[in-house]
Structures are given as structure tokens and as C-alpha cells.
Tab-separated table of C-alpha atoms in Angstrom:
chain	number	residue	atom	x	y	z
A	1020	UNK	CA	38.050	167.111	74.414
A	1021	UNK	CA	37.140	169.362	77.459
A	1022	UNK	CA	33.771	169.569	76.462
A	1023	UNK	CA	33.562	165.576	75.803
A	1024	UNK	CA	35.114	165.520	79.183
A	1025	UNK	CA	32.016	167.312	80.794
A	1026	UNK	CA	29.758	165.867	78.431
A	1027	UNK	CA	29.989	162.363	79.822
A	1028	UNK	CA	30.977	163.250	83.596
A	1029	UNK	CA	27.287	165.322	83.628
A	1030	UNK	CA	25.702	162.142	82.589
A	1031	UNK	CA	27.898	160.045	84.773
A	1032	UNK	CA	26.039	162.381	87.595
A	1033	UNK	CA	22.561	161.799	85.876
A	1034	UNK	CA	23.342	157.726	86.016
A	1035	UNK	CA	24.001	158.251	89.457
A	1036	UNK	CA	20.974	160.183	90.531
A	1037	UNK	CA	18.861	158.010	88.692
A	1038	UNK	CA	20.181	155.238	89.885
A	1039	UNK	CA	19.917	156.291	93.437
A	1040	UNK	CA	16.544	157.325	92.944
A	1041	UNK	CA	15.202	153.962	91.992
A	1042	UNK	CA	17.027	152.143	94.899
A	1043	UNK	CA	15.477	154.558	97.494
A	1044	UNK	CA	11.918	153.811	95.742
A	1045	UNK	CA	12.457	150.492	95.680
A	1046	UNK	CA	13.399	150.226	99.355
A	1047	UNK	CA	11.126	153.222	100.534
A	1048	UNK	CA	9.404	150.551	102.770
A	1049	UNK	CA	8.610	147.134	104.192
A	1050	UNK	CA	6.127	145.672	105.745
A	1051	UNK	CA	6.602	144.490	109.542
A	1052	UNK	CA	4.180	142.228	111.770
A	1053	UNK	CA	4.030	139.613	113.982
A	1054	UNK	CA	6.367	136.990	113.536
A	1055	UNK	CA	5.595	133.902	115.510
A	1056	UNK	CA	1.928	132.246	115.574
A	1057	UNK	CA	-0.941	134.050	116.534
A	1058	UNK	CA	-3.322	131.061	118.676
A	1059	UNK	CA	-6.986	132.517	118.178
A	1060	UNK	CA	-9.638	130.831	120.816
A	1061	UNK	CA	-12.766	129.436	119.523
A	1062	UNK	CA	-15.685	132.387	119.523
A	1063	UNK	CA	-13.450	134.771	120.383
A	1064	UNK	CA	-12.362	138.108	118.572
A	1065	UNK	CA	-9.314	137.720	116.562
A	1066	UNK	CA	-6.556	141.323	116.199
A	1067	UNK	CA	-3.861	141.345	113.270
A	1068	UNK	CA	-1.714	144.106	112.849
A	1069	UNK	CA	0.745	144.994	110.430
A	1070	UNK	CA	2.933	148.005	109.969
A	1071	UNK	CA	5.219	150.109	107.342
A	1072	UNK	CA	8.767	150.454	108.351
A	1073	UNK	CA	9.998	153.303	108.325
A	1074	UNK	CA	6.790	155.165	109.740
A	1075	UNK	CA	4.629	156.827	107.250
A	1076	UNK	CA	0.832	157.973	106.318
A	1077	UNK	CA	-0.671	155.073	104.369
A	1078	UNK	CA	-3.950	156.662	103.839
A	1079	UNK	CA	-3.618	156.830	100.055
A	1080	UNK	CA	-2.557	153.436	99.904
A	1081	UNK	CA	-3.995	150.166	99.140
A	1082	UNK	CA	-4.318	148.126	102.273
A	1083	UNK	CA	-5.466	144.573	101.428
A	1084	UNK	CA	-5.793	141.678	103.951
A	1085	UNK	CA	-6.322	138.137	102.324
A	1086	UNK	CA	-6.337	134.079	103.214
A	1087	UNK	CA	-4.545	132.082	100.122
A	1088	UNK	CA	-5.607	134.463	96.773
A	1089	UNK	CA	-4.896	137.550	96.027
A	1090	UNK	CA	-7.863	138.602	94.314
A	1091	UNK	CA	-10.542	137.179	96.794
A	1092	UNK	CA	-9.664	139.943	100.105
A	1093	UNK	CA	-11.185	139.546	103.272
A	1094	UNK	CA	-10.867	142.838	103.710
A	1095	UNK	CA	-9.975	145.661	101.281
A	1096	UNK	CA	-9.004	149.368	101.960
A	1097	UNK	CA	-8.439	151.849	98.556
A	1098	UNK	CA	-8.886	155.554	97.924
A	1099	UNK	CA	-9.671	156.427	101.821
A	1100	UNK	CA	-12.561	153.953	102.348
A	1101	UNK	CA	-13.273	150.513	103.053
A	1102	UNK	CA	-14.300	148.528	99.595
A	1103	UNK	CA	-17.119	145.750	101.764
A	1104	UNK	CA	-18.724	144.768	98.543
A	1105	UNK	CA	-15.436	143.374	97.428
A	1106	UNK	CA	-14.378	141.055	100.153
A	1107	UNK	CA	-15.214	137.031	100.168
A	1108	UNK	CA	-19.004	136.206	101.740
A	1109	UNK	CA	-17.848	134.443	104.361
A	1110	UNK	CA	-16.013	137.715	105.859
A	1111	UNK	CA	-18.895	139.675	105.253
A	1112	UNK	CA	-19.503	141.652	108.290
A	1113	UNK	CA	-16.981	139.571	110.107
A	1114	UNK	CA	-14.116	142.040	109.869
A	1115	UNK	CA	-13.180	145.591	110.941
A	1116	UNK	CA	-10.057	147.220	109.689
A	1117	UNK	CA	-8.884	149.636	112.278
A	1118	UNK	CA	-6.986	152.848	111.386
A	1119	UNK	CA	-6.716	154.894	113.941
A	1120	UNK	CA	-2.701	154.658	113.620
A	1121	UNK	CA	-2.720	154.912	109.995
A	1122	UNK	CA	-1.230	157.831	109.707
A	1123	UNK	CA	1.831	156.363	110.865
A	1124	UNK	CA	1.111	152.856	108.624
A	1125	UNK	CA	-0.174	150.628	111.654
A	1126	UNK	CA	-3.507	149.179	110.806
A	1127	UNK	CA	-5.096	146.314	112.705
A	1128	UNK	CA	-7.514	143.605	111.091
A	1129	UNK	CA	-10.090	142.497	113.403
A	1130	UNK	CA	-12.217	139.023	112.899
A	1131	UNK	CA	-15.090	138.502	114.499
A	1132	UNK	CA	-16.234	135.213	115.765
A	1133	UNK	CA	-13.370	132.979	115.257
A	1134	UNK	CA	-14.081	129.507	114.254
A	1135	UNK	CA	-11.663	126.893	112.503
A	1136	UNK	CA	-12.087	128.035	109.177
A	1137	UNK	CA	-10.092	131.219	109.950
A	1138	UNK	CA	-7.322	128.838	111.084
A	1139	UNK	CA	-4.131	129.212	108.448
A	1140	UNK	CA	-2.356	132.062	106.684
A	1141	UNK	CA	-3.120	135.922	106.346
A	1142	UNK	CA	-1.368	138.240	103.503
A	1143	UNK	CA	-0.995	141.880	104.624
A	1144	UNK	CA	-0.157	144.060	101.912
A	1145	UNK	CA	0.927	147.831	101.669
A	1146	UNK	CA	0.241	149.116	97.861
A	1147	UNK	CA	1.881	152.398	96.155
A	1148	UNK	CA	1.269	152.531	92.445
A	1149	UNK	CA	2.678	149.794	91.443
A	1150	UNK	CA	5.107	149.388	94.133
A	1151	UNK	CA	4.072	146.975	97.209
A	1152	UNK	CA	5.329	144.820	100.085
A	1153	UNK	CA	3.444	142.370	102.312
A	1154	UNK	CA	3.868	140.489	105.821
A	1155	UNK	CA	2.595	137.106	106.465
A	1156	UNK	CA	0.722	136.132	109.818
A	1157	UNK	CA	0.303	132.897	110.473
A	1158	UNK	CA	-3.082	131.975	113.132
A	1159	UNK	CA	-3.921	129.106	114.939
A	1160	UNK	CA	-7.431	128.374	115.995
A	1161	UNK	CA	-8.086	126.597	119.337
A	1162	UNK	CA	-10.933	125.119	121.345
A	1163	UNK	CA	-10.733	122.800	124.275
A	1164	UNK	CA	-13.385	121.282	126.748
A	1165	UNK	CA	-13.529	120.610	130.273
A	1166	UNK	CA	-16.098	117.766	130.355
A	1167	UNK	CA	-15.167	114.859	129.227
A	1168	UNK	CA	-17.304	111.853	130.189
A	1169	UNK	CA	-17.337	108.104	130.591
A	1170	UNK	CA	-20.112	105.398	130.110
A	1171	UNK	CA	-20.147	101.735	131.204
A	1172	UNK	CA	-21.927	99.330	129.034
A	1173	UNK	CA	-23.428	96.100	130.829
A	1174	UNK	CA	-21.274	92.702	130.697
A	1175	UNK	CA	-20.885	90.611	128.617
A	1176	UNK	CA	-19.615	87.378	128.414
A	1177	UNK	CA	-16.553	88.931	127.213
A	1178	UNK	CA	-16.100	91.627	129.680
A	1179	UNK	CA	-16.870	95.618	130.494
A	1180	UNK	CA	-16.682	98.036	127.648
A	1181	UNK	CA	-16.151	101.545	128.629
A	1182	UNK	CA	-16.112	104.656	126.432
A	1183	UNK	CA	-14.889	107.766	127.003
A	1184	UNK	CA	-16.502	111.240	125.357
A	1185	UNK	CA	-15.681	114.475	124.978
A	1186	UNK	CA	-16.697	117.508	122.775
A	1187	UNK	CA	-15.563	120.880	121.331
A	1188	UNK	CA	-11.914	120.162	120.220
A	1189	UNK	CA	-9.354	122.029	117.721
A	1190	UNK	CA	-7.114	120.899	116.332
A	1191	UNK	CA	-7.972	117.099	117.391
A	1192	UNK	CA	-6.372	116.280	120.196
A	1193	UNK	CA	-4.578	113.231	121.643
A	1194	UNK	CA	-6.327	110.415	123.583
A	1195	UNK	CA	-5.299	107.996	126.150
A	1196	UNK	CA	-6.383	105.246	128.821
A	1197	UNK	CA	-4.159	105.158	131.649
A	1198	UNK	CA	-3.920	102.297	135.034
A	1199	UNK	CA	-3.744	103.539	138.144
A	1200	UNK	CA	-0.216	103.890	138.103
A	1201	UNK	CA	-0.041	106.070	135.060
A	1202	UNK	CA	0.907	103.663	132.063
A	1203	UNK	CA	-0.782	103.323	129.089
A	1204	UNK	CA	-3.610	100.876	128.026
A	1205	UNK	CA	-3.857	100.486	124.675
A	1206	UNK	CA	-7.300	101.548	123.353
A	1207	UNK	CA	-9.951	99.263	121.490
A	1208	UNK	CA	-11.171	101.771	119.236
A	1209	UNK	CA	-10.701	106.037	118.346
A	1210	UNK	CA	-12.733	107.689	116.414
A	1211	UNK	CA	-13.580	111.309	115.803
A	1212	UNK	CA	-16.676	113.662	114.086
A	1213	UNK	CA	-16.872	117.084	113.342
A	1214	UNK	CA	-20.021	118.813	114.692
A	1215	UNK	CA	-21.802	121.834	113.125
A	1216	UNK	CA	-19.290	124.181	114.416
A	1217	UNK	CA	-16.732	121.995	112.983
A	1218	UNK	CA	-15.290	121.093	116.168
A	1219	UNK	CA	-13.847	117.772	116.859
A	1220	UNK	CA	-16.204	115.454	118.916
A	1221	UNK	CA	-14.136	112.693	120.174
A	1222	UNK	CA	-14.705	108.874	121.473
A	1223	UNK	CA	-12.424	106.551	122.823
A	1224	UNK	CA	-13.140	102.630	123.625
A	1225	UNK	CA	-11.717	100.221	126.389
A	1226	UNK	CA	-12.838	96.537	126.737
A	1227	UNK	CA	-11.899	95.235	130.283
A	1228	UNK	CA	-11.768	91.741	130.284
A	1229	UNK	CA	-11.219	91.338	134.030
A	1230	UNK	CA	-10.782	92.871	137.190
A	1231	UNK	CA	-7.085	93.779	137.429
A	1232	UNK	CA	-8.251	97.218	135.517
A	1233	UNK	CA	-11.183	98.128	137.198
A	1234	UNK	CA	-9.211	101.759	137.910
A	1235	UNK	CA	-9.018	103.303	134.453
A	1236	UNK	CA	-8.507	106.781	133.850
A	1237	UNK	CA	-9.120	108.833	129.914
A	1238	UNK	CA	-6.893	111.383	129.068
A	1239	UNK	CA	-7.194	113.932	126.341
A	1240	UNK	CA	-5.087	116.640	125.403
A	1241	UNK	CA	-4.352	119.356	122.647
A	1242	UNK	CA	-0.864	119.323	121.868
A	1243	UNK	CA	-0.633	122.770	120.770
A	1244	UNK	CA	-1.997	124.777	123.759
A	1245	UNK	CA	-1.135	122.025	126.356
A	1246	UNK	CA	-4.734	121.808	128.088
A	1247	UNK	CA	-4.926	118.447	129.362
A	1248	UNK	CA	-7.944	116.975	130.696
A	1249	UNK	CA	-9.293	113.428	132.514
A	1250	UNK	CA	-11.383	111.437	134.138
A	1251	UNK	CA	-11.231	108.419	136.277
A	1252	UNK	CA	-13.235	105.479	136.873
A	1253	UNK	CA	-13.269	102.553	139.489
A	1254	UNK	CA	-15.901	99.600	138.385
A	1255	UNK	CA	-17.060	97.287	140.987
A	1256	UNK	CA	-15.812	93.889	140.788
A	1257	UNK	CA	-18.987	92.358	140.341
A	1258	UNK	CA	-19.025	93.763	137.186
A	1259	UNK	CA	-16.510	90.953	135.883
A	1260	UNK	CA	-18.094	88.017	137.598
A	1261	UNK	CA	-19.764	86.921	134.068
A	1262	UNK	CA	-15.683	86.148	133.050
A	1263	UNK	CA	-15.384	83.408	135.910
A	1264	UNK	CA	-18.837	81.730	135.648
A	1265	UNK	CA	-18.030	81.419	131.701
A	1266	UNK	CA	-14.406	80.307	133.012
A	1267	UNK	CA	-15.888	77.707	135.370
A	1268	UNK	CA	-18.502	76.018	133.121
A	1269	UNK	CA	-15.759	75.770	129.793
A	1270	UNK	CA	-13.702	73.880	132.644
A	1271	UNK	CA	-16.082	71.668	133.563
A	1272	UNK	CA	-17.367	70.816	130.807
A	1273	UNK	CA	-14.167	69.810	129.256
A	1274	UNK	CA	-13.612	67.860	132.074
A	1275	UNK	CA	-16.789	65.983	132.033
A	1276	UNK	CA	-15.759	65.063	128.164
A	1277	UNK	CA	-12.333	63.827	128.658
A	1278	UNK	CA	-13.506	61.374	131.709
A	1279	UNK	CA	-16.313	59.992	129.962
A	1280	UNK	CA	-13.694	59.789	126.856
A	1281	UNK	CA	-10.897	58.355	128.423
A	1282	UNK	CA	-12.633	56.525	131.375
A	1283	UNK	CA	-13.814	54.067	128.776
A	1284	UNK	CA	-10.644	53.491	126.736
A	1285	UNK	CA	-8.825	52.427	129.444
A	1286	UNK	CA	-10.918	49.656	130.350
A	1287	UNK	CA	-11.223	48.530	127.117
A	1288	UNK	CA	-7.307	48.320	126.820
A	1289	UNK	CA	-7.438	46.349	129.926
A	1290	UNK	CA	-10.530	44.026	129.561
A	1291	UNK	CA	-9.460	43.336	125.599
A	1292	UNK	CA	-7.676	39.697	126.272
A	1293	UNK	CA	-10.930	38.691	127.863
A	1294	UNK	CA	-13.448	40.325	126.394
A	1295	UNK	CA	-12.892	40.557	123.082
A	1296	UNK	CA	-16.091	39.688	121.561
A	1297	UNK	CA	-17.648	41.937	123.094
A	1298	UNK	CA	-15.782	44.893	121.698
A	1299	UNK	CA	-18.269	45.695	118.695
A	1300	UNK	CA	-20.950	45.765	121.433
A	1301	UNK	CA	-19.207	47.765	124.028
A	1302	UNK	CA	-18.309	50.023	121.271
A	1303	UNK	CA	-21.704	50.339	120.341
A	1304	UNK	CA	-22.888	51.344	123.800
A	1305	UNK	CA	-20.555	53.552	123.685
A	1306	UNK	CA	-21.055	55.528	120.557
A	1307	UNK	CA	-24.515	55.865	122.256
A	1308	UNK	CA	-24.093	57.015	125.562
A	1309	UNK	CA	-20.905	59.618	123.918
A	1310	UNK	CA	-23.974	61.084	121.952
A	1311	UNK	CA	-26.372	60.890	124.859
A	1312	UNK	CA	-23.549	63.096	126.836
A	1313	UNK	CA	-23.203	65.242	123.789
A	1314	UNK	CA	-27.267	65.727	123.446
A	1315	UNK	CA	-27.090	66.740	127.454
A	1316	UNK	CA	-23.949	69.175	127.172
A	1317	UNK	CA	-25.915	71.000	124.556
A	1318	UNK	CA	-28.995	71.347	126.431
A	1319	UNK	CA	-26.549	72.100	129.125
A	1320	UNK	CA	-25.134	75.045	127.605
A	1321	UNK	CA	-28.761	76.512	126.104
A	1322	UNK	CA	-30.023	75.946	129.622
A	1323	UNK	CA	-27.235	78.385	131.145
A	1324	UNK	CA	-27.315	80.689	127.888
A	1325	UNK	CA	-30.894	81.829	128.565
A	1326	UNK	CA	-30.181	81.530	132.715
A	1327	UNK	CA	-27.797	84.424	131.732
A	1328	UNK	CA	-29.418	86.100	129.359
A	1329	UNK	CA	-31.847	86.617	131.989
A	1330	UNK	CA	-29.625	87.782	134.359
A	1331	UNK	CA	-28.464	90.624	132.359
A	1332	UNK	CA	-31.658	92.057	130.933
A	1333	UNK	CA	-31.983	91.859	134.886
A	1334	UNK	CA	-28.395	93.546	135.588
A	1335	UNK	CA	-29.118	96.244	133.072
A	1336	UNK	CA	-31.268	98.904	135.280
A	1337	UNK	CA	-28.877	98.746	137.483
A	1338	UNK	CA	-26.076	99.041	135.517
A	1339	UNK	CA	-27.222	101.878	133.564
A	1340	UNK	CA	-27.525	103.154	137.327
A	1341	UNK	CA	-24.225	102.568	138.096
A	1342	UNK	CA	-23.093	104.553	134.372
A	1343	UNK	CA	-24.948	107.757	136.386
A	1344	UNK	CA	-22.997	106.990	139.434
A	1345	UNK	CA	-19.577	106.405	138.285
A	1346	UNK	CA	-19.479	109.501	135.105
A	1347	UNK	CA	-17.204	111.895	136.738
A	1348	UNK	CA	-16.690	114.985	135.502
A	1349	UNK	CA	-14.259	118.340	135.702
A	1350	UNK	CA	-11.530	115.737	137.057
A	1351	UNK	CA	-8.320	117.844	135.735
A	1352	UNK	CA	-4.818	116.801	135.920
A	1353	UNK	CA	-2.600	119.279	134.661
């Protein structure tokens, strides 16, 4: 029984060790970095680091860096040297793993030339045989511009349109026409492109219908760095003076319509005891001189189309003038 005894307590002892021996391996280290979001300017170079805890040499370790797939690196380190002809193309020559604290576990990725594609997720991971722990760093690319520009289009009969420009964006920021007291005037059109360096190019519309907004100010923004940028605008108000000609000739034309309309029925109301046999003949006259009138409004209207028309082809060196005069630019409100 003794023996049995010291039998199973020795391999009660051997559980143990085992046991303890495992859960030290399997905790023997993590993998520590930074935690909150890394923003990355456009062009610029881009640092990652990412570090064993507790502090130990990592030089016989598998280092790998990589985007969304384990098997395509960006950059790989294995058996004391840097593996190049096994990262992804695109990284190719566009990284530098630094190890100059390696001996304590602290390496540091470095990207080169930092454009939006690098924008997004990157895997650190520590490998030991089989045994291996990562940290996740999450990067945010940015790119904002100063110039943002506006351009007046000639009038037209119905009103100013006035766009609003501006290049070089990420991510795409938020745009805005604002009155000279700040509010907001809701846009005619937004649209956005990507240019070759995948940057958002952005354009913004406005039609001004009259003069009450000749002060109009575009706003852009990127919500995730805060840079705000604007420019303002004041058009002249003989830039709306096509609105009240147009205005003014509707008017009296309609006018000139209802008189000769109603003008007519009157009398007829009050001259139809005595004059009723003449009705089919006054009617007759009438139908003529409604179509002469109708004839003459037409020509009327052509007459003051191409009057106009003229104008404006006229207007248009000068407006395109007064585009060069009134583009403002590096107009910041912060």
C-alpha cells in the first residue's frame, strides 16, 4: 500500500509539472502595440510597431506583418533575414522592417509612400514553433487640400450657376453652401471622382435664381481629421437682371392677352339686346384679330429671344472675366 501510496503521489507531481509547464508555454508571451488608430498623411512615411510582452530576443522568430491574408505578407522576417521575394508586389520595396530593438522583441514596420490603398488593417505576428500571438493596428489614410475654387457660369434665363472645386481628398469629405449668415443652402448637385492617385476630386453645384444670395460661401471638410476649408463669393447684381426682364415681359404679355380677351366679351354682353345679328360677324372679327395678336406675341417673343441671345454671347467675355476676378482662394475658416 505504501508503495501504491508513492506510486501515484510521484505522478500526481509529474501531472503537476507537466501541467505547469504547458500553461507557462502557452502564456510565455503576447503581443502588445498600438491600440487606438494610427492616421497616416498622404505621401508621407508610415511607422508600426509592435512588441513581445514580457521582453525577450525575437531574433529566431518569425516576424510577419500582413493586410487581410495570412499567406500574402507585406513584409516577412524568418531565420535572421528578411524573406523580400515573398511579400505582395505592391509592397515591394515599399517597406523596411526595423530591428534595432529586437533583441528585446520591439520591431517597427515602416511604409513608404503612403497612399489610400494602405488605408485599413495590419496583422503583427510573433511566431515560435508552432506557438504564436499577434496585435492588430488599425491605419487611417488622410489627404486634405487648401485650394478649393469657385466658377461662375454666365446667366441664364433661369439664373447664376456656381460650382465649387476642390482636389486631393481622403476619405471624401463633407460639402456645403452656406449664406452670409452661416445657414445652409441646399446644393443642386454633388458629385465626386477619384484621380490617378485615387484621391477624391470633388464638385459641388448652386443655381441662384436671384439676388438675395449673391454672398455664398463652399465649405468642405474631412470629418476625421477636422480640416475645414472655404471660400466665399459675392456676385454683382447685374448678374440676375436676365430674372426681371423675363419677369417683366411674362407680365405683360399676359396682360396684353386678358384685355384683348376680356375687353371684347364685355361689350358683347352689353351690346347683345341690340346687336344681335351681328354677333356671328363680330365673332368672326374677332377670331381674327385674337389670331392676329397671337401671330404678333410670337414674333414678339422670337424677336426678344434672339435680342437676348445676343446679349449674352455679348455678356460672356466679360463674365468669364468676372469668374477670374471673383475665384478666391486659401480663404480658411477653422
Amino acid at each position: 500500500m505504501d508503495d501504491g501510496k508513492v506510486l501515484v503521489y510521484r505522478l500526481g507531481i509529474v501531472a503537476m509539472c507537466l501541467l505547469h509547464m504547458v500553461t507557462l508555454r502557452a502564456e510565455r508571451f503576447t503581443v502588445t502595440g498600438l491600440e487606438k488608430p494610427v492616421l497616416a498623411p498622404f505621401g508621407a512615411v508610415l511607422e508600426l510597431s509592435c512588441q513581445l510582452s514580457p521582453p525577450q530576443n525575437a531574433q529566431h522568430m518569425e516576424i510577419r506583418w500582413f493586410r487581410t491574408h495570412y499567406t500574402q505578407p507585406i513584409n516577412l522576417y524568418e531565420d535572421g533575414k528578411d524573406l523580400f521575394g515573398k511579400i505582395i508586389p505592391k509592397y515591394v520595396e515599399r517597406t523596411e522592417l526595423l530591428k534595432d530593438a529586437i533583441g528585446e522583441g520591439k520591431v517597427t514596420l515602416r511604409i513608404f509612400n503612403v497612399n489610400p490603398d494602405d488605408d485599413g488593417h495590419y496583422h503583427c505576428i510573433f511566431k515560435d514553433g508552432k506557438f504564436y500571438e499577434e496585435h492588430i493596428t488599425e491605419v487611417k489614410v488622410i489627404a486634405g487640400s487648401s485650394r478649393v475654387q469657385i466658377l461662375v457660369h454666365p446667366p441664364t434665363t433661369k439664373g447664376v450657376i456656381v460650382e465649387c472645386h476642390s482636389r486631393g481628398w481622403f476619405p471624401q469629405p463633407h460639402l456645403e453652401w452656406r449664406d452670409s449668415r452661416g445657414g445652409v443652402i441646399p446644393a443642386a448637385s454633388k458629385s465626386h471622382s477619384r484621380n490617378e492617385d485615387k484621391l477624391f476630386d470633388m464638385k459641388m453645384t448652386l443655381l441662384l435664381r436671384d439676388s438675395s444670395l449673391r454672398n455664398v460661401t463652399c465649405c468642405i471638410w474631412n470629418r476625421l481629421t477636422g480640416q475645414e476649408e472655404s471660400t466665399s463669393i459675392v456676385l454683382p447684381v447685374e448678374m440676375f437682371s436676365w430674372n426681371f426682364i423675363w419677369t417683366m415681359i411674362v407680365a405683360v404679355i399676359l396682360t396684353m392677352m386678358a384685355l384683348f380677351i376680356i375687353i371684347p366679351s364685355i361689350k358683347l354682353h352689353i351690346l347683345e339686346d341690340a346687336q344681335f345679328d351681328l354677333d356671328s360677324m363680330w365673332l368672326d372679327d374677332m377670331t381674327m384679330i385674337l389670331s392676329m395678336l397671337m401671330v404678333f406675341v410670337v414674333m414678339l417673343i422670337t424677336f426678344i429671344f434672339f435680342i437676348l441671345r445676343g446679349a449674352q454671347e455679348h455678356t460672356a467675355p466679360r463674365i468669364e472675366n468676372l469668374q477670374r476676378n471673383y475665384v478666391l482662394f486659401y480663404h480658411r475658416r477653422k
